[in-house]
Coordinates of C-alpha atoms in Angstrom, one line a residue:
Chain F
X1 CA -20.3 -44.3 -46.9
X2 CA -21.2 -45.1 -50.5
X3 CA -20.4 -41.6 -51.7
X4 CA -17.1 -41.7 -50.0
X5 CA -16.1 -45.0 -51.5
X6 CA -16.6 -43.5 -55.0
X7 CA -13.4 -41.5 -54.7
X8 CA -11.4 -44.5 -53.7
X9 CA -8.2 -44.6 -55.6
X10 CA -8.5 -41.0 -56.7
X11 CA -6.3 -38.2 -55.4
X12 CA -8.6 -36.3 -53.2
X13 CA -7.9 -32.7 -54.2
X14 CA -11.4 -31.4 -54.8
X15 CA -13.3 -31.7 -51.5
X16 CA -15.8 -28.9 -52.0
X17 CA -16.1 -25.8 -50.0
X18 CA -13.2 -24.2 -48.1
X19 CA -13.2 -24.5 -44.3
X20 CA -9.9 -22.9 -43.3
X21 CA -8.3 -20.3 -45.5
X22 CA -5.0 -18.7 -44.5
X23 CA -3.1 -16.2 -46.5
X24 CA 0.2 -14.6 -45.5
X25 CA -0.4 -15.5 -41.8
X26 CA 2.4 -14.1 -39.6
X27 CA 2.7 -14.6 -35.8
X28 CA 5.6 -12.9 -34.0
X29 CA 6.1 -13.2 -30.3
X30 CA 7.9 -10.3 -28.6
X31 CA 10.4 -11.8 -26.2
X32 CA 13.2 -10.3 -24.1
X33 CA 15.7 -11.7 -26.7
X34 CA 13.9 -9.9 -29.5
X35 CA 11.0 -11.0 -31.8
X36 CA 10.5 -14.7 -32.5
X37 CA 8.8 -15.5 -35.8
X38 CA 6.6 -18.4 -34.9
X39 CA 4.8 -18.2 -38.3
X40 CA 5.8 -16.4 -41.4
X41 CA 3.8 -16.0 -44.6
X42 CA 1.6 -19.1 -44.1
X43 CA -0.8 -19.7 -47.0
X44 CA -3.1 -22.7 -46.8
X45 CA -6.6 -23.9 -47.7
X46 CA -8.3 -26.7 -46.0
X47 CA -11.4 -28.1 -47.8
X48 CA -14.5 -29.6 -46.2
X49 CA -13.9 -33.2 -45.2
X50 CA -10.2 -33.2 -45.6
X51 CA -7.7 -34.8 -43.2
X52 CA -4.8 -32.5 -43.1
X53 CA -1.6 -33.3 -41.1
X54 CA 1.0 -30.8 -40.1
X55 CA 4.4 -32.2 -39.7
X56 CA 7.8 -30.7 -38.9
X57 CA 10.5 -30.5 -36.2
X58 CA 9.7 -28.8 -32.9
X59 CA 9.6 -25.0 -33.2
X60 CA 8.2 -25.1 -36.8
X61 CA 4.9 -23.6 -35.7
X62 CA 2.7 -26.5 -36.5
X63 CA 1.0 -26.4 -33.1
X64 CA 1.0 -22.6 -33.2
X65 CA -0.9 -22.6 -36.5
X66 CA -3.4 -25.1 -35.1
X67 CA -3.9 -22.8 -32.1
X68 CA -4.4 -19.9 -34.5
X69 CA -7.2 -21.7 -36.2
X70 CA -8.7 -22.4 -32.8
X71 CA -8.3 -18.7 -31.8
X72 CA -6.1 -19.7 -28.9
X73 CA -3.4 -17.5 -30.5
X74 CA -4.0 -14.4 -32.6
X75 CA -1.9 -13.9 -35.8
X76 CA 0.0 -10.6 -36.0
X77 CA -0.4 -10.4 -39.7
X78 CA -2.2 -11.9 -42.8
X79 CA -5.8 -13.1 -42.9
X80 CA -7.2 -16.3 -41.5
X81 CA -10.8 -17.4 -41.8
X82 CA -12.6 -20.5 -40.4
X83 CA -15.9 -21.3 -41.9
X84 CA -15.8 -17.9 -43.5
X85 CA -15.6 -16.2 -40.1
X86 CA -12.7 -14.9 -38.0
X87 CA -11.2 -17.7 -35.8
X88 CA -12.6 -16.0 -32.7
X89 CA -16.1 -15.8 -34.2
X90 CA -15.8 -19.5 -35.2
X91 CA -14.7 -20.4 -31.7
X92 CA -17.7 -18.6 -30.2
X93 CA -19.9 -20.4 -32.8
X94 CA -18.3 -23.6 -31.4
X95 CA -17.1 -24.6 -34.9
X96 CA -14.5 -27.0 -33.8
X97 CA -13.5 -29.6 -31.2
X98 CA -9.9 -29.5 -29.9
X99 CA -7.9 -32.5 -28.7
X100 CA -4.8 -31.8 -26.8
X101 CA -1.6 -33.8 -26.5
X102 CA -2.6 -34.9 -23.0
X103 CA -6.1 -36.3 -22.5
X104 CA -6.7 -33.7 -19.7
X105 CA -9.8 -35.5 -18.4
X106 CA -11.0 -34.1 -15.0
X107 CA -10.1 -36.6 -12.4
X108 CA -13.2 -35.8 -10.4
X109 CA -15.6 -36.6 -13.2
X110 CA -16.4 -40.0 -14.7
X111 CA -15.7 -40.6 -18.4
X112 CA -19.4 -39.8 -19.0
X113 CA -19.1 -36.7 -16.8
X114 CA -16.1 -35.6 -18.8
X115 CA -17.8 -35.9 -22.1
X116 CA -20.8 -34.1 -20.6
X117 CA -18.6 -31.1 -19.7
X118 CA -18.8 -29.3 -23.0
X119 CA -22.5 -30.2 -23.3
X120 CA -23.2 -28.7 -19.8
X121 CA -21.3 -25.6 -20.7
X122 CA -23.2 -25.2 -24.0
X123 CA -26.5 -25.7 -22.3
X124 CA -27.8 -29.0 -23.8
X125 CA -30.6 -30.5 -21.7
X126 CA -30.2 -33.7 -19.7
X127 CA -31.8 -36.0 -22.3
X128 CA -29.7 -34.6 -25.1
X129 CA -26.5 -34.9 -23.0
X130 CA -27.2 -38.6 -22.2
X131 CA -28.0 -39.4 -25.8
X132 CA -24.8 -37.7 -27.1
X133 CA -22.6 -39.2 -24.5
X134 CA -23.8 -42.7 -25.4
X135 CA -23.4 -42.0 -29.1
X136 CA -19.8 -40.7 -29.0
X137 CA -18.7 -43.3 -26.5
X138 CA -19.8 -45.9 -29.0
X139 CA -18.0 -44.0 -31.7
X140 CA -14.7 -44.2 -30.0
X141 CA -15.4 -47.8 -28.9
X142 CA -15.7 -47.0 -25.2
X143 CA -19.3 -48.0 -24.6
X144 CA -19.7 -49.4 -21.1
X145 CA -17.0 -47.2 -19.6
X146 CA -19.3 -44.2 -18.9
X147 CA -19.2 -44.6 -15.2
X148 CA -15.5 -45.3 -14.8
X149 CA -13.1 -42.7 -13.5
X150 CA -10.2 -41.6 -15.8
X151 CA -7.5 -43.3 -13.6
X152 CA -9.3 -46.6 -14.2
X153 CA -8.5 -46.4 -17.9
X154 CA -5.3 -46.9 -19.9
X155 CA -3.6 -43.9 -21.6
X156 CA -4.9 -44.9 -25.0
X157 CA -8.5 -45.2 -23.6
X158 CA -8.2 -41.8 -21.9
X159 CA -7.1 -40.2 -25.2
X160 CA -10.1 -41.8 -26.9
X161 CA -12.4 -40.4 -24.2
X162 CA -10.9 -37.0 -24.9
X163 CA -11.6 -37.4 -28.6
X164 CA -15.2 -38.4 -27.7
X165 CA -15.4 -35.2 -25.6
X166 CA -14.3 -33.1 -28.6
X167 CA -16.9 -34.9 -30.8
X168 CA -19.8 -34.6 -28.4
X169 CA -21.1 -31.2 -29.5
X170 CA -21.1 -32.0 -33.3
X171 CA -18.5 -29.4 -34.4
X172 CA -17.6 -30.0 -38.1
X173 CA -13.9 -29.4 -37.5
X174 CA -11.7 -31.6 -35.3
X175 CA -8.3 -30.1 -34.4
X176 CA -5.9 -32.5 -32.9
X177 CA -2.5 -31.5 -31.4
X178 CA -0.2 -34.5 -31.3
X179 CA -3.0 -36.5 -29.7
X180 CA -1.1 -39.8 -29.8
X181 CA 2.3 -38.4 -29.1
X182 CA 2.6 -39.8 -25.6
X183 CA 1.4 -43.3 -26.5
X184 CA 3.4 -46.4 -27.5
X185 CA 3.5 -47.5 -31.1
X186 CA 1.2 -50.4 -30.9
X187 CA -1.5 -48.4 -29.2
X188 CA -0.9 -45.6 -31.7
X189 CA -1.4 -47.8 -34.7
X190 CA -4.6 -49.0 -33.3
X191 CA -5.8 -45.5 -32.6
X192 CA -4.8 -44.3 -36.1
X193 CA -6.9 -47.1 -37.6
X194 CA -9.8 -46.1 -35.4
X195 CA -9.4 -42.5 -36.2
X196 CA -9.6 -43.2 -39.9
X197 CA -12.8 -45.2 -39.4
X198 CA -14.2 -42.4 -37.3
X199 CA -13.3 -39.8 -39.9
X200 CA -15.0 -41.9 -42.6
X201 CA -18.2 -42.3 -40.5
X202 CA -18.5 -38.6 -39.5
X203 CA -17.1 -36.8 -42.5
X204 CA -15.4 -34.2 -40.2
X205 CA -12.6 -31.9 -41.4
X206 CA -9.6 -32.8 -39.4
X207 CA -6.4 -30.8 -38.6
X208 CA -3.8 -33.1 -37.1
X209 CA -0.4 -32.1 -35.7
X210 CA 2.2 -34.9 -35.5
X211 CA 6.0 -35.4 -35.7
X212 CA 5.6 -38.9 -37.0
X213 CA 6.1 -39.4 -40.8
X214 CA 4.3 -42.8 -41.0
X215 CA 1.4 -41.4 -39.0
X216 CA 1.0 -38.3 -41.2
X217 CA 1.2 -40.3 -44.4
X218 CA -1.1 -43.1 -43.2
X219 CA -3.9 -40.7 -42.0
X220 CA -3.9 -37.7 -44.3
X221 CA -5.4 -36.6 -47.5
X222 CA -3.1 -33.6 -47.4
X223 CA 0.3 -33.3 -45.6
X224 CA 1.7 -29.9 -44.7
X225 CA 5.4 -30.0 -44.2
X226 CA 6.7 -27.1 -42.0
X227 CA 10.2 -26.0 -40.9
X228 CA 11.4 -23.7 -38.2
X229 CA 13.1 -20.2 -37.8
X230 CA 10.9 -18.7 -39.1
X231 CA 8.0 -21.2 -38.9
X232 CA 6.8 -21.7 -42.5
X233 CA 5.3 -24.2 -44.9
X234 CA 7.9 -25.8 -47.2
X235 CA 5.7 -28.4 -49.0
X236 CA 2.1 -29.3 -49.3
X237 CA 1.5 -32.9 -50.5
X238 CA -1.8 -34.2 -51.8
X239 CA -1.8 -37.8 -50.9
X240 CA -2.4 -40.3 -53.7
X241 CA -3.5 -43.0 -51.3
X242 CA -7.1 -44.3 -51.5
X243 CA -9.5 -43.4 -48.8
X244 CA -9.8 -47.0 -47.6
X245 CA -6.5 -47.7 -45.8
X246 CA -5.7 -51.0 -44.1
X247 CA -2.6 -50.9 -41.9
X248 CA -0.5 -52.8 -44.4
X249 CA -0.9 -50.0 -46.9
X250 CA 2.2 -48.7 -45.2
X251 CA 4.2 -51.3 -47.2
X252 CA 2.8 -50.1 -50.6
X253 CA 4.9 -48.3 -53.2
X254 CA 2.7 -45.1 -53.0
X255 CA 3.0 -44.9 -49.3
X256 CA 6.8 -45.2 -49.4
X257 CA 7.0 -42.5 -52.1
X258 CA 4.9 -40.1 -50.1
X259 CA 6.9 -40.8 -47.0
X260 CA 10.0 -40.2 -49.0
X261 CA 8.8 -36.8 -50.2
X262 CA 7.8 -35.8 -46.7
X263 CA 11.3 -36.7 -45.5
X264 CA 12.9 -34.7 -48.3
X265 CA 10.7 -31.7 -47.4
X266 CA 11.8 -31.9 -43.8
X267 CA 15.4 -32.2 -44.8
X268 CA 15.2 -29.3 -47.2
X269 CA 13.6 -27.1 -44.5
X270 CA 16.3 -28.2 -42.0
X271 CA 19.2 -27.2 -44.3
X272 CA 17.7 -23.9 -45.4
Chain D
X1 CA -3.5 -53.3 14.0
X2 CA -0.1 -53.6 12.5
X3 CA 0.7 -50.1 13.7
X4 CA -0.2 -50.8 17.3
X5 CA 3.2 -52.2 18.4
X6 CA 5.3 -49.3 17.3
X7 CA 2.8 -46.8 18.7
X8 CA 2.6 -48.5 22.1
X9 CA 6.4 -48.7 22.2
X10 CA 6.7 -44.9 21.7
X11 CA 4.0 -44.2 24.3
X12 CA 5.8 -46.5 26.8
X13 CA 9.1 -44.7 26.2
X14 CA 7.5 -41.3 26.7
X15 CA 5.9 -42.5 30.0
X16 CA 9.2 -43.8 31.2
X17 CA 11.0 -40.6 30.4
X18 CA 8.2 -38.6 32.0
X19 CA 8.4 -40.6 35.3
X20 CA 12.2 -40.2 35.3
X21 CA 11.8 -36.4 34.7
X22 CA 9.2 -36.2 37.5
X23 CA 11.5 -37.9 40.0
X24 CA 14.5 -35.7 38.9
X25 CA 12.6 -32.4 39.0
X26 CA 10.6 -33.0 42.1
X27 CA 13.5 -34.5 44.2
X28 CA 14.9 -31.2 45.4
X29 CA 11.7 -30.2 47.2
X30 CA 11.4 -33.7 48.8
X31 CA 15.0 -33.5 50.0
X32 CA 14.4 -30.0 51.3
X33 CA 11.4 -31.1 53.3
X34 CA 13.2 -34.1 54.7
X35 CA 16.2 -31.9 55.7
X36 CA 13.9 -29.5 57.6
X37 CA 12.2 -32.4 59.4
X38 CA 15.7 -33.8 60.1
X39 CA 15.0 -37.2 58.6
X40 CA 17.1 -39.2 56.2
X41 CA 15.2 -40.4 53.1
X42 CA 15.9 -43.7 51.5
X43 CA 15.9 -43.8 47.7
X44 CA 12.5 -45.6 47.6
X45 CA 10.9 -43.1 50.0
X46 CA 12.3 -40.3 48.0
X47 CA 10.9 -41.6 44.7
X48 CA 7.5 -42.3 46.1
X49 CA 7.4 -38.8 47.6
X50 CA 8.4 -37.1 44.3
X51 CA 5.5 -38.8 42.6
X52 CA 2.8 -37.8 45.1
X53 CA 3.5 -34.2 45.8
X54 CA 0.6 -31.7 46.0
X55 CA 2.3 -29.1 43.8
X56 CA 5.0 -30.9 41.9
X57 CA 7.2 -29.1 39.4
X58 CA 6.3 -31.9 37.0
X59 CA 3.3 -34.0 38.0
X60 CA 3.7 -37.7 37.3
X61 CA 1.5 -39.2 34.5
X62 CA -0.8 -41.0 36.9
X63 CA -1.4 -37.7 38.8
X64 CA -2.4 -36.0 35.5
X65 CA -4.6 -39.0 34.7
X66 CA -6.3 -38.8 38.1
X67 CA -6.8 -35.0 37.7
X68 CA -8.3 -35.6 34.3
X69 CA -10.7 -38.2 35.7
X70 CA -11.6 -36.1 38.7
X71 CA -12.3 -33.0 36.7
X72 CA -14.4 -34.7 34.1
X73 CA -16.4 -37.8 35.1
X74 CA -16.2 -37.5 38.9
X75 CA -17.0 -33.8 38.9
X76 CA -20.0 -34.1 36.6
X77 CA -21.5 -37.3 38.3
X78 CA -20.7 -36.6 41.9
X79 CA -19.9 -32.9 42.3
X80 CA -22.4 -30.5 43.9
X81 CA -22.4 -28.4 40.7
X82 CA -22.1 -31.4 38.3
X83 CA -24.5 -32.4 35.5
X84 CA -26.1 -35.1 37.6
X85 CA -26.9 -33.1 40.7
X86 CA -27.5 -29.6 39.2
X87 CA -28.7 -30.4 35.7
X88 CA -26.0 -28.3 34.1
X89 CA -22.2 -28.7 33.5
X90 CA -20.0 -27.8 36.4
X91 CA -17.9 -24.7 36.0
X92 CA -15.1 -26.7 37.7
X93 CA -15.1 -29.5 35.1
X94 CA -13.0 -29.8 32.0
X95 CA -16.1 -30.8 30.1
X96 CA -17.6 -27.4 30.7
X97 CA -14.4 -25.5 29.8
X98 CA -13.6 -27.8 26.9
X99 CA -17.1 -27.0 25.5
X100 CA -16.5 -23.3 25.8
X101 CA -13.3 -23.5 23.9
X102 CA -14.8 -25.9 21.4
X103 CA -17.7 -23.5 20.5
X104 CA -15.3 -20.6 20.1
X105 CA -13.0 -22.8 18.0
X106 CA -15.8 -23.9 15.7
X107 CA -17.2 -20.5 15.2
X108 CA -13.7 -19.1 14.6
X109 CA -13.0 -21.9 12.2
X110 CA -16.1 -21.2 10.2
X111 CA -15.4 -17.4 10.0
X112 CA -11.7 -18.0 9.2
X113 CA -12.5 -20.6 6.5
X114 CA -15.2 -18.4 4.9
X115 CA -12.9 -15.4 4.9
X116 CA -10.0 -17.4 3.6
X117 CA -12.0 -18.8 0.7
X118 CA -13.4 -15.4 -0.2
X119 CA -9.9 -13.7 0.0
X120 CA -8.4 -16.5 -2.2
X121 CA -11.1 -16.1 -4.8
X122 CA -10.4 -12.3 -4.8
X123 CA -6.7 -12.9 -5.1
X124 CA -7.1 -15.3 -8.1
X125 CA -9.7 -13.2 -9.9
X126 CA -8.6 -9.6 -9.1
X127 CA -5.2 -8.3 -10.0
X128 CA -5.3 -5.5 -7.4
X129 CA -6.1 -8.0 -4.7
X130 CA -3.4 -10.4 -6.0
X131 CA -0.8 -7.7 -5.6
X132 CA -2.0 -6.3 -2.3
X133 CA -3.6 -8.9 -0.1
X134 CA -0.9 -11.6 0.3
X135 CA 1.7 -9.3 1.9
X136 CA -0.9 -8.2 4.5
X137 CA -2.0 -11.7 5.1
X138 CA 1.6 -12.8 5.7
X139 CA 2.3 -9.7 7.9
X140 CA -0.8 -10.5 10.0
X141 CA 0.7 -13.9 10.9
X142 CA 4.1 -12.5 11.9
X143 CA 2.6 -10.6 14.8
X144 CA 2.5 -12.7 18.0
X145 CA -1.1 -13.7 18.6
X146 CA -0.5 -13.3 22.3
X147 CA 0.2 -9.6 21.7
X148 CA -2.7 -8.8 19.5
X149 CA -5.4 -10.9 21.3
X150 CA -5.9 -8.5 24.2
X151 CA -6.2 -5.6 21.8
X152 CA -8.9 -7.4 19.8
X153 CA -10.8 -8.1 23.0
X154 CA -10.5 -4.6 24.4
X155 CA -11.5 -3.0 21.1
X156 CA -14.5 -5.3 20.6
X157 CA -15.5 -5.0 24.2
X158 CA -15.6 -1.2 23.9
X159 CA -18.1 -1.5 21.1
X160 CA -20.2 -3.8 23.2
X161 CA -19.1 -7.2 21.8
X162 CA -18.0 -9.7 24.4
X163 CA -18.3 -13.4 25.2
X164 CA -17.9 -15.9 22.4
X165 CA -17.4 -13.7 19.4
X166 CA -14.1 -12.0 20.4
X167 CA -12.5 -15.4 21.0
X168 CA -13.9 -16.7 17.7
X169 CA -12.4 -13.7 15.9
X170 CA -9.0 -14.4 17.4
X171 CA -9.4 -18.0 16.4
X172 CA -10.4 -16.9 12.8
X173 CA -7.4 -14.5 12.7
X174 CA -5.1 -17.6 12.9
X175 CA -7.2 -20.0 10.8
X176 CA -7.9 -17.8 7.7
X177 CA -4.3 -17.8 6.7
X178 CA -3.7 -21.5 5.8
X179 CA -7.0 -21.5 4.0
X180 CA -6.0 -18.4 1.9
X181 CA -2.6 -20.0 1.0
X182 CA -4.1 -23.4 0.2
X183 CA -7.0 -22.1 -1.8
X184 CA -5.0 -19.7 -3.9
X185 CA -2.7 -22.6 -4.8
X186 CA -5.7 -24.9 -5.4
X187 CA -7.7 -22.4 -7.5
X188 CA -4.6 -21.9 -9.6
X189 CA -3.8 -25.6 -10.0
X190 CA -5.5 -26.2 -13.3
X191 CA -2.8 -25.9 -16.0
X192 CA -2.9 -23.8 -19.2
X193 CA -4.2 -26.8 -21.2
X194 CA -7.3 -27.1 -19.0
X195 CA -8.0 -23.4 -19.3
X196 CA -7.5 -23.6 -23.1
X197 CA -9.9 -26.4 -23.3
X198 CA -12.6 -24.3 -21.6
X199 CA -11.8 -21.5 -24.0
X200 CA -12.5 -23.8 -26.9
X201 CA -16.0 -24.3 -25.5
X202 CA -16.3 -20.5 -25.0
X203 CA -17.0 -21.2 -21.3
X204 CA -17.8 -18.2 -19.1
X205 CA -15.7 -17.2 -16.1
X206 CA -18.3 -18.5 -13.8
X207 CA -18.4 -21.9 -15.5
X208 CA -14.6 -22.1 -15.4
X209 CA -14.8 -21.4 -11.6
X210 CA -17.6 -23.9 -10.7
X211 CA -16.6 -26.7 -13.2
X212 CA -12.8 -26.5 -13.1
X213 CA -11.1 -24.2 -10.5
X214 CA -13.3 -25.1 -7.5
X215 CA -13.3 -28.9 -7.9
X216 CA -9.6 -28.8 -8.7
X217 CA -8.9 -27.0 -5.4
X218 CA -10.6 -29.5 -3.1
X219 CA -7.5 -31.5 -2.2
X220 CA -5.7 -28.3 -1.3
X221 CA -8.7 -27.0 0.6
X222 CA -8.9 -30.0 2.9
X223 CA -5.1 -30.0 3.5
X224 CA -5.6 -26.3 4.6
X225 CA -8.5 -27.1 6.8
X226 CA -6.5 -29.6 8.8
X227 CA -4.0 -26.9 9.6
X228 CA -6.7 -24.3 10.1
X229 CA -8.8 -26.2 12.6
X230 CA -5.7 -26.8 14.8
X231 CA -4.8 -23.1 14.5
X232 CA -8.4 -22.2 15.4
X233 CA -8.1 -24.1 18.7
X234 CA -4.9 -22.3 19.6
X235 CA -6.5 -19.0 18.8
X236 CA -9.5 -19.8 21.0
X237 CA -7.3 -20.8 23.9
X238 CA -5.1 -17.7 23.6
X239 CA -8.3 -15.6 23.4
X240 CA -9.4 -17.1 26.7
X241 CA -6.2 -16.1 28.6
X242 CA -6.9 -12.4 29.0
X243 CA -10.6 -12.8 29.6
X244 CA -10.7 -15.4 32.4
X245 CA -14.3 -16.3 31.8
X246 CA -13.9 -20.0 31.4
X247 CA -12.4 -22.2 28.7
X248 CA -9.3 -24.3 28.6
X249 CA -7.2 -21.2 28.3
X250 CA -8.6 -19.8 31.5
X251 CA -8.0 -23.2 33.2
X252 CA -4.4 -23.1 32.1
X253 CA -3.8 -19.6 33.5
X254 CA -5.7 -20.3 36.7
X255 CA -3.6 -23.4 37.2
X256 CA -0.4 -21.5 36.9
X257 CA -1.6 -18.7 39.3
X258 CA -2.2 -21.3 42.0
X259 CA 0.7 -23.6 41.3
X260 CA -1.8 -26.4 40.3
X261 CA 0.5 -28.0 37.8
X262 CA -1.6 -31.2 37.5
X263 CA -4.5 -28.9 36.5
X264 CA -2.4 -27.2 33.8
X265 CA -1.3 -30.6 32.4
X266 CA -4.8 -31.9 32.5
X267 CA -6.1 -28.9 30.6
X268 CA -3.2 -29.3 28.1
X269 CA -4.1 -32.9 27.5
X270 CA -7.7 -32.0 27.1
X271 CA -6.7 -29.4 24.5
X272 CA -4.5 -31.9 22.7
X273 CA -7.2 -34.5 22.7
X274 CA -9.7 -31.9 21.3
X275 CA -7.3 -30.9 18.6
X276 CA -6.7 -34.6 17.6
X277 CA -10.4 -35.2 17.4
X278 CA -11.1 -32.1 15.4
X279 CA -8.3 -32.9 12.9
X280 CA -9.5 -36.4 12.7
X281 CA -13.0 -35.3 11.9
X282 CA -11.7 -33.1 9.1
X283 CA -9.7 -36.0 7.8
X284 CA -12.8 -38.2 7.7
X285 CA -14.8 -35.6 5.8
X286 CA -11.8 -35.1 3.5
X287 CA -11.6 -38.8 2.7
X288 CA -15.4 -39.1 2.2
X289 CA -15.6 -36.1 -0.1
X290 CA -12.6 -37.0 -2.2
X291 CA -13.7 -40.5 -2.6
X292 CA -17.2 -39.4 -3.6
X293 CA -15.5 -37.0 -6.1
X294 CA -13.4 -39.9 -7.4
X295 CA -10.2 -38.2 -6.5
X296 CA -9.1 -40.7 -3.9
X297 CA -8.3 -44.2 -4.9

């Protein structure tokens, strides 16, 4: 924690080694109506420990790019490496945890059982499973809910459980695809705050897809603005905000300036 | 208990309609007899005669009830061949015939369910089976079971298989289908996101089956089982028609040969009660299992 606080107030551009490197990434889907350019010429570097948000209108390829990093889609051109490996190798090395828009908890498993799912698949022994489940439940503030079934929890709690599930096996990268998109604003604020605290505690590299400007500015060290047809990056903003961010930082001058620049980027992409 | 009132009302209405039908349908025979004997029947006499004929076109409810009682409890406790006096079930009792049908039903249900689950797994995991099995499964159900049952019995008999197994196979022939349809739907019920999630864990195909597809299919599986167990019973009864070696189906056919309508109705009621009990048992297992799995609230 001490080391992280040292950079407070400084623009966090230098975060050490590169985790994700994309250069000239293209992804074209062949459809009956001709090719669709989901991604075109995407260049991006994500450093270790960065919190990177992808923002843009629907169809801009932000989710598609995240899925490329996760090897759930395969780019048709360019190069993309994750931890210096191909995305598919990184997936098999279990380099990342993925959080989807819906919590997607198995209704027939308890919260603890859902978090154990990846651990069972990856072959952790029973003692390690129990220890990790307890640890990540505490991390997302759900201690005591291990034996509850998903339907007994609110939407926000379910999404926190799904984040715990993605954290359980200690991947260094956390990829989140509009994880709070389906939640109301009050719950979302709360979860954003918790996510920042979690990020500070764990030092993970986070890729975060959103369509909310305040959410992107509040959370990120780097904001990637994208626009559609073809899906591409129009602006990359290094956030000047300090690492320590209370909710009321959203009324500060810096925050409003960054939000303004994001909005400009989105508008420029829209008009192009 | 809230439901008791409406249920009793419906039952009472059915009984009233049934009595009226019995009087109407059996009146012709009573009038005929009276005309031959040269006597004039009053309405009251006519009604009481229509409800107590030996071979009525439609036996009255109480006649069926008496027949049911006689051919179960009375036959087994007092009959010469009954359980009490001979130590084994009487071949004239519905208990004996019901047991024959039940054993064929349960064996057929087990075979049909097993085959249905295996076919469904094949359809979900194998493209060739996906393209080829379903049309055949559907075609198999469009053939009247009454037409194909004797063929199955003749063919199996010629290779030395007779008794319980041919009936069970006819029963399985009917019961595998709902299981296939339900399980294919159930095994395919996890959405793309669920499958993507397992991909991010680099889960194997086997892990995806045991941890996701199979548990996700359970609600569909039990819904199918309820249809399948009732279909199994129908299959077993149809399988007993051409063989005439006991069972509720044999009782039905024997009753119609000898004009014993009360016997037919008693066998029908026994079959209906059996079906209700079987579906009920599946329902209880369904509720217990899904509650245990946390899928029922």
